[in-house]
Structures are given as C-alpha cells and as structure tokens.
Amino acid sequence: MAVKEKIWDLPYHEAFFKTSHNSYEHSIREQLSNGVRGLEYDLHDDKIQELEDFEVYHLQNHIDVLLGEDGNPNNLLFSRWLKVLDDWSNEQNKEHAPITLFVELKDGIIDSNNEPDELYGIKKMNKIIMDSFNSKTLFTFKDFRENNYKWPTVRELKGCILLILVSYWGGYWAASEDGFESRLKYLNNCLEAKDDVCFVSWVQEDKGEKSSFLKEKSHFWKCSLDYSTKSFTENNKFQRLTRADFDKIVWGRHVKTYYNKNYEKGYRCNFPATDAWRSEKYNSCFPWSI
C-alpha cells in the first residue's frame, strides 16, 4: 500500500496536516486547493449585538483581511467565512481529508457584551456554526464523546470539519484574558455534555491555577514544536493533537531540511502552521501531510 494511502487509515490524532495561520489574509479556496487542511480565524465580538454575528479579522488597528477575492466573502461576518469552507467541501463531494479550523478568541464570549447568555456568547457562536454546516459535515465534541473519546481515522473523517477554540493570554495579541475564561467555560460545558460543538485547546502561554485543569482536560494543545516533541508520548497516550506556528519560530533551527529526518529524532506536530504553505519547502519538510 502506498504511503499516501496508509495515511488515510491513521487515527486523526496521529496524522499531519498542512496548516496556515491568519488564513483570512489569503484566499481560503486557494489554500484548500493547495492541500491546506488546518486553518485559523481570529474572532471578534465587538459588534455582536448589532450584527448578530461575530467578525473575522486580525486586530482593530490591523484588519488584514483579503475581502472579495477568489471566493472570499465581501465582509467580515463569521458565518460567511464558514460558508466558504462548506461551499468548497460540497464542491469536492466531501472527498477530502478533514478540515480543522482553529478559532482564536480575540475577545471573551462570556462577558457583558454577550448578554443575555441564552442568546449570545457560546450559544450564539454554536448556533452560527450549526447553521453553517449540516450535521454530517461537523465532527463535534459530542461526536467524540459518543465515540468513547477515541479519534476516528482520517478516512472515517473524510469530508468533515472540526472547530477548535484557542486564544492568547491577553497582551498585544488579545483584548484581555477573557479568551482563557471563555475556553474554560466552554470546556466545562463539554464535560457536562452541553453546548458541546467545538473542541477546546490548552495553550502553552495559559496562566493561573485553572490552567492546569484546562491542560489536563483539553484534547488539543497549542504549543511550541519543542514542547510538542518533549510531550509526544503523553500526547499520544491521551490522544491529544498539537499545533505549532513555526512561522514564528526559526525555521532552520527547528524544522531544518526534511521532516522525515526530524521525525526520526522525535519531532511531532500535527498542525505545523506556516505562511509557506504554497512552497515546495513546506512539502519537502512535511511529506506526509495529507
């Protein structure tokens, strides 16, 4: 059996997927057509009450969104950016490896801006997601739980889309630490079997006494390639997937030339995110990305 064919029968958490960061800065369709299966959207709630929707962009002072080109939406609405994924997937007759969308919460979704919480916040985000895809397209945390917390193979997830919540710990890249509190609330909901559409990721920069709980209970870790490597045995045991933005890491030092050589040395990362997804350099470093 060819290597590429074998990859389809790997459990999802053992596969490697070509991934981009700040995916909205480029054509989503072009990325998907170039084999990108890990995407990242930054989510803002500033106008949630006015628009009845979240918005996708980088920062208030740096919107950095490619609007209206090559199938990208003409606006920032989260629902429209989800529809791009659904439209492309349908055009492929669902004959594609699963698409994993990392949703980075630039704002909290459990704050006063999202009241009443029975209409906004987590429930509003989940409704937008559920309205954007049919039930057979989404692979949700509920599906994962009902599968006894075992990851299906890549082949079994063919045509599916998964959403993962991440955030920064305040500072320049986020309005506040509310993204962490939102992830924590969402994870608790998942563990209580309610409002469990998305998965939640622990982030290496998380702080505070509750961060260890989130780290233990999350099924995704967003961390450096080094951390992913050192913790690979534990990650694999608990079926965790890791994502590293190595466009922010020194390419030569961490990835070197060929990933198959680094793989033998213990490097592990399911979603290596980079701006170089178009280049042969990416394909030569990660020849097993599906």
CSV table of C-alpha atoms in Angstrom, one decimal:
chain,number,residue,atom,x,y,z
A,1,MET,CA,0.0,0.0,0.0
A,2,ALA,CA,1.4,3.5,-0.9
A,3,VAL,CA,2.4,5.8,1.9
A,4,LYS,CA,-0.3,8.3,1.0
A,5,GLU,CA,-2.9,5.6,1.1
A,6,LYS,CA,-1.7,4.4,4.5
A,7,ILE,CA,-2.0,7.9,5.9
A,8,TRP,CA,-5.8,7.8,5.3
A,9,ASP,CA,-6.0,4.9,7.8
A,10,LEU,CA,-4.1,6.8,10.6
A,11,PRO,CA,-6.1,7.9,13.6
A,12,TYR,CA,-6.8,11.6,13.2
A,13,HIS,CA,-4.5,12.5,16.2
A,14,GLU,CA,-1.5,10.7,14.5
A,15,ALA,CA,-1.8,12.4,11.1
A,16,PHE,CA,-0.1,15.6,9.9
A,17,PHE,CA,-2.0,18.4,8.1
A,18,LYS,CA,-0.7,21.3,6.1
A,19,THR,CA,-1.7,24.3,8.0
A,20,SER,CA,-1.8,28.1,7.7
A,21,HIS,CA,-2.0,30.9,10.2
A,22,ASN,CA,-4.2,34.0,9.9
A,23,SER,CA,-5.8,32.2,7.0
A,24,TYR,CA,-8.2,35.0,6.2
A,25,GLU,CA,-5.2,37.1,4.8
A,26,HIS,CA,-5.2,34.9,1.7
A,27,SER,CA,-7.8,33.1,-0.5
A,28,ILE,CA,-9.4,30.3,1.5
A,29,ARG,CA,-10.2,28.4,-1.6
A,30,GLU,CA,-6.6,28.7,-2.9
A,31,GLN,CA,-5.3,27.3,0.4
A,32,LEU,CA,-7.8,24.4,0.4
A,33,SER,CA,-7.0,23.6,-3.2
A,34,ASN,CA,-3.3,23.6,-2.3
A,35,GLY,CA,-3.9,20.9,0.3
A,36,VAL,CA,-4.2,23.1,3.4
A,37,ARG,CA,-6.4,21.3,5.9
A,38,GLY,CA,-5.7,23.3,9.0
A,39,LEU,CA,-6.9,26.9,9.0
A,40,GLU,CA,-7.1,29.7,11.6
A,41,TYR,CA,-9.6,32.5,12.0
A,42,ASP,CA,-9.4,35.3,14.6
A,43,LEU,CA,-12.8,36.0,16.2
A,44,HIS,CA,-14.1,39.3,17.5
A,45,ASP,CA,-17.4,40.2,19.2
A,46,ASP,CA,-17.3,44.0,19.2
A,47,LYS,CA,-20.5,44.3,17.1
A,48,ILE,CA,-22.2,41.1,18.2
A,49,GLN,CA,-25.4,42.9,19.3
A,50,GLU,CA,-25.6,45.0,16.2
A,51,LEU,CA,-24.7,42.3,13.6
A,52,GLU,CA,-26.0,39.2,15.3
A,53,ASP,CA,-22.7,37.7,14.2
A,54,PHE,CA,-19.0,37.6,15.1
A,55,GLU,CA,-16.4,39.1,12.9
A,56,VAL,CA,-13.2,37.6,11.5
A,57,TYR,CA,-10.1,39.8,11.4
A,58,HIS,CA,-6.6,40.2,12.9
A,59,LEU,CA,-6.6,43.3,15.2
A,60,GLN,CA,-8.6,46.5,15.5
A,61,ASN,CA,-5.7,48.6,14.1
A,62,HIS,CA,-4.7,45.9,11.6
A,63,ILE,CA,-7.7,44.3,10.0
A,64,ASP,CA,-5.5,42.4,7.4
A,65,VAL,CA,-8.3,40.5,5.7
A,66,LEU,CA,-8.5,39.6,2.0
A,67,LEU,CA,-12.1,40.6,1.1
A,68,GLY,CA,-14.0,39.7,-2.0
A,69,GLU,CA,-11.2,37.9,-3.9
A,70,ASP,CA,-11.2,34.3,-5.2
A,71,GLY,CA,-14.3,33.3,-3.3
A,72,ASN,CA,-13.5,35.1,0.0
A,73,PRO,CA,-16.5,37.0,1.5
A,74,ASN,CA,-17.0,40.7,0.9
A,75,ASN,CA,-17.5,41.2,4.7
A,76,LEU,CA,-16.0,40.1,8.0
A,77,LEU,CA,-19.0,38.1,9.2
A,78,PHE,CA,-18.0,34.7,10.8
A,79,SER,CA,-21.0,33.0,9.2
A,80,ARG,CA,-19.8,34.0,5.7
A,81,TRP,CA,-16.3,32.8,6.3
A,82,LEU,CA,-17.7,29.4,7.5
A,83,LYS,CA,-19.8,29.2,4.3
A,84,VAL,CA,-16.6,29.4,2.2
A,85,LEU,CA,-15.5,26.1,3.8
A,86,ASP,CA,-18.8,24.5,3.4
A,87,ASP,CA,-19.1,25.5,-0.3
A,88,TRP,CA,-15.6,24.3,-1.1
A,89,SER,CA,-16.3,21.0,0.7
A,90,ASN,CA,-19.5,20.4,-1.2
A,91,GLU,CA,-17.8,21.1,-4.5
A,92,GLN,CA,-15.3,18.3,-3.7
A,93,ASN,CA,-18.3,16.0,-2.9
A,94,LYS,CA,-16.8,15.7,0.6
A,95,GLU,CA,-13.9,13.7,-0.9
A,96,HIS,CA,-11.2,15.5,1.1
A,97,ALA,CA,-9.3,14.9,4.3
A,98,PRO,CA,-10.9,16.6,7.4
A,99,ILE,CA,-10.6,20.4,7.7
A,100,THR,CA,-9.6,21.6,11.1
A,101,LEU,CA,-10.5,25.3,11.9
A,102,PHE,CA,-8.7,26.9,14.8
A,103,VAL,CA,-10.9,29.7,16.1
A,104,GLU,CA,-8.8,32.2,18.1
A,105,LEU,CA,-10.9,34.2,20.5
A,106,LYS,CA,-9.5,37.7,20.4
A,107,ASP,CA,-12.3,38.7,22.8
A,108,GLY,CA,-14.1,36.9,25.5
A,109,ILE,CA,-17.5,35.5,24.6
A,110,ILE,CA,-18.9,35.2,28.1
A,111,ASP,CA,-18.6,38.9,29.0
A,112,SER,CA,-21.2,41.7,29.3
A,113,ASN,CA,-21.0,42.2,25.6
A,114,ASN,CA,-22.6,38.8,25.2
A,115,GLU,CA,-25.6,39.1,27.5
A,116,PRO,CA,-28.1,37.7,27.8
A,117,ASP,CA,-26.1,34.5,27.6
A,118,GLU,CA,-29.0,32.4,26.4
A,119,LEU,CA,-29.0,34.5,23.2
A,120,TYR,CA,-25.4,35.5,22.8
A,121,GLY,CA,-21.9,34.2,23.7
A,122,ILE,CA,-21.4,30.5,23.5
A,123,LYS,CA,-24.9,29.7,22.4
A,124,LYS,CA,-24.7,32.3,19.6
A,125,MET,CA,-21.4,31.0,18.4
A,126,ASN,CA,-22.6,27.4,18.4
A,127,LYS,CA,-25.8,28.4,16.5
A,128,ILE,CA,-23.8,30.2,13.8
A,129,ILE,CA,-21.6,27.1,13.4
A,130,MET,CA,-24.5,24.6,13.4
A,131,ASP,CA,-26.4,26.8,10.9
A,132,SER,CA,-23.4,26.9,8.6
A,133,PHE,CA,-22.9,23.2,8.2
A,134,ASN,CA,-25.2,20.1,8.1
A,135,SER,CA,-24.9,17.6,10.9
A,136,LYS,CA,-22.9,15.1,8.8
A,137,THR,CA,-20.3,17.7,8.0
A,138,LEU,CA,-19.3,18.7,11.5
A,139,PHE,CA,-17.4,16.4,13.8
A,140,THR,CA,-18.2,17.8,17.2
A,141,PHE,CA,-17.0,17.2,20.7
A,142,LYS,CA,-20.3,15.5,21.3
A,143,ASP,CA,-19.5,13.1,18.4
A,144,PHE,CA,-16.1,12.5,20.0
A,145,ARG,CA,-17.6,11.7,23.4
A,146,GLU,CA,-20.2,9.4,21.9
A,147,ASN,CA,-17.2,7.6,20.2
A,148,ASN,CA,-15.8,6.9,23.7
A,149,TYR,CA,-13.2,9.6,23.3
A,150,LYS,CA,-11.5,7.7,20.5
A,151,TRP,CA,-10.4,9.5,17.4
A,152,PRO,CA,-11.7,8.1,14.1
A,153,THR,CA,-9.2,7.6,11.3
A,154,VAL,CA,-8.6,10.3,8.7
A,155,ARG,CA,-10.6,8.2,6.2
A,156,GLU,CA,-13.6,8.0,8.6
A,157,LEU,CA,-13.5,11.8,8.9
A,158,LYS,CA,-13.4,12.3,5.2
A,159,GLY,CA,-15.4,15.4,4.3
A,160,CYS,CA,-15.7,16.5,7.9
A,161,ILE,CA,-14.9,19.9,9.6
A,162,LEU,CA,-13.8,20.3,13.2
A,163,LEU,CA,-13.5,23.6,15.1
A,164,ILE,CA,-11.0,24.2,17.9
A,165,LEU,CA,-11.1,27.2,20.3
A,166,VAL,CA,-7.8,28.8,21.2
A,167,SER,CA,-6.8,32.2,22.5
A,168,TYR,CA,-3.8,34.3,23.7
A,169,TRP,CA,-3.3,35.3,27.3
A,170,GLY,CA,-4.0,39.0,26.9
A,171,GLY,CA,-1.3,41.4,25.9
A,172,TYR,CA,-0.9,42.9,22.4
A,173,TRP,CA,-2.5,39.9,20.6
A,174,ALA,CA,-5.7,39.9,22.6
A,175,ALA,CA,-8.1,42.4,24.2
A,176,SER,CA,-8.0,40.7,27.6
A,177,GLU,CA,-7.6,37.3,29.4
A,178,ASP,CA,-11.3,36.7,28.7
A,179,GLY,CA,-10.4,34.3,25.9
A,180,PHE,CA,-9.0,31.9,28.5
A,181,GLU,CA,-12.1,32.2,30.7
A,182,SER,CA,-14.3,31.6,27.6
A,183,ARG,CA,-12.3,28.5,26.7
A,184,LEU,CA,-12.5,27.3,30.3
A,185,LYS,CA,-16.3,27.8,30.4
A,186,TYR,CA,-16.7,26.1,27.0
A,187,LEU,CA,-14.6,23.1,28.2
A,188,ASN,CA,-16.7,22.7,31.4
A,189,ASN,CA,-19.8,22.7,29.2
A,190,CYS,CA,-18.3,19.9,27.1
A,191,LEU,CA,-17.5,17.9,30.2
A,192,GLU,CA,-21.1,18.4,31.3
A,193,ALA,CA,-22.4,17.3,27.9
A,194,LYS,CA,-24.0,20.6,26.9
A,195,ASP,CA,-23.3,23.2,24.2
A,196,ASP,CA,-20.5,20.8,23.0
A,197,VAL,CA,-19.9,21.7,19.4
A,198,CYS,CA,-16.3,22.8,19.4
A,199,PHE,CA,-13.2,21.3,20.9
A,200,VAL,CA,-11.0,23.4,23.3
A,201,SER,CA,-7.3,23.7,23.2
A,202,TRP,CA,-4.9,24.3,26.1
A,203,VAL,CA,-2.4,27.0,25.1
A,204,GLN,CA,1.2,26.9,26.3
A,205,GLU,CA,1.0,30.6,27.5
A,206,ASP,CA,-2.0,29.9,29.7
A,207,LYS,CA,-1.6,31.1,33.3
A,208,GLY,CA,-3.3,30.8,36.7
A,209,GLU,CA,-4.5,28.0,38.9
A,210,LYS,CA,-7.1,26.9,36.4
A,211,SER,CA,-4.6,26.5,33.5
A,212,SER,CA,-3.6,23.0,34.8
A,213,PHE,CA,-7.2,21.8,34.7
A,214,LEU,CA,-7.6,23.1,31.1
A,215,LYS,CA,-4.3,21.4,30.2
A,216,GLU,CA,-5.3,18.1,31.6
A,217,LYS,CA,-8.9,18.0,30.2
A,218,SER,CA,-8.3,19.5,26.7
A,219,HIS,CA,-7.8,17.2,23.8
A,220,PHE,CA,-5.8,19.8,21.8
A,221,TRP,CA,-2.6,21.5,22.8
A,222,LYS,CA,-1.3,24.7,21.1
A,223,CYS,CA,2.4,24.8,22.0
A,224,SER,CA,5.8,25.1,20.6
A,225,LEU,CA,7.3,22.4,18.4
A,226,ASP,CA,9.9,21.7,21.2
A,227,TYR,CA,7.1,21.2,23.8
A,228,SER,CA,5.2,19.0,21.4
A,229,THR,CA,8.2,16.9,20.9
A,230,LYS,CA,9.1,16.5,24.6
A,231,SER,CA,5.5,15.6,25.4
A,232,PHE,CA,4.7,13.4,22.4
A,233,THR,CA,4.4,10.2,24.4
A,234,GLU,CA,1.9,11.8,26.8
A,235,ASN,CA,0.1,13.5,23.9
A,236,ASN,CA,-0.3,10.2,22.0
A,237,LYS,CA,-1.4,8.3,25.1
A,238,PHE,CA,-4.2,10.8,25.8
A,239,GLN,CA,-5.0,11.3,22.0
A,240,ARG,CA,-4.0,14.9,22.1
A,241,LEU,CA,-3.2,16.8,18.9
A,242,THR,CA,-0.6,19.7,18.9
A,243,ARG,CA,-0.4,22.8,16.7
A,244,ALA,CA,2.7,25.0,16.4
A,245,ASP,CA,3.0,28.2,14.5
A,246,PHE,CA,6.5,27.8,13.3
A,247,ASP,CA,6.5,30.8,11.1
A,248,LYS,CA,7.1,32.5,14.5
A,249,ILE,CA,9.9,30.0,15.2
A,250,VAL,CA,13.3,29.9,13.5
A,251,TRP,CA,12.6,27.7,10.5
A,252,GLY,CA,16.1,26.4,10.0
A,253,ARG,CA,16.8,25.6,13.7
A,254,HIS,CA,13.6,23.7,14.4
A,255,VAL,CA,12.5,22.2,11.2
A,256,LYS,CA,15.8,22.1,9.3
A,257,THR,CA,15.5,20.5,5.9
A,258,TYR,CA,13.4,17.4,5.9
A,259,TYR,CA,10.7,16.5,8.4
A,260,ASN,CA,11.2,12.7,7.9
A,261,LYS,CA,14.7,13.1,9.3
A,262,ASN,CA,13.4,15.2,12.2
A,263,TYR,CA,10.6,12.7,12.7
A,264,GLU,CA,13.1,10.0,13.4
A,265,LYS,CA,14.7,12.3,16.0
A,266,GLY,CA,11.3,12.8,17.8
A,267,TYR,CA,9.8,15.9,16.3
A,268,ARG,CA,6.0,15.7,16.5
A,269,CYS,CA,3.4,18.3,15.5
A,270,ASN,CA,0.0,17.6,13.8
A,271,PHE,CA,-0.7,21.1,12.6
A,272,PRO,CA,2.6,22.9,11.7
A,273,ALA,CA,1.3,26.3,10.8
A,274,THR,CA,3.3,28.5,8.4
A,275,ASP,CA,3.0,31.2,5.7
A,276,ALA,CA,5.0,28.9,3.4
A,277,TRP,CA,2.1,26.6,2.6
A,278,ARG,CA,2.5,27.3,-1.1
A,279,SER,CA,6.1,26.4,-1.3
A,280,GLU,CA,8.0,23.2,-2.0
A,281,LYS,CA,9.9,23.9,1.1
A,282,TYR,CA,6.8,23.0,3.2
A,283,ASN,CA,6.1,19.9,1.1
A,284,SER,CA,9.7,18.7,1.5
A,285,CYS,CA,9.7,19.3,5.2
A,286,PHE,CA,6.3,17.6,5.7
A,287,PRO,CA,6.0,15.0,3.0
A,288,TRP,CA,3.3,13.1,4.9
A,289,SER,CA,0.8,16.0,5.3
A,290,ILE,CA,-2.5,14.8,3.9
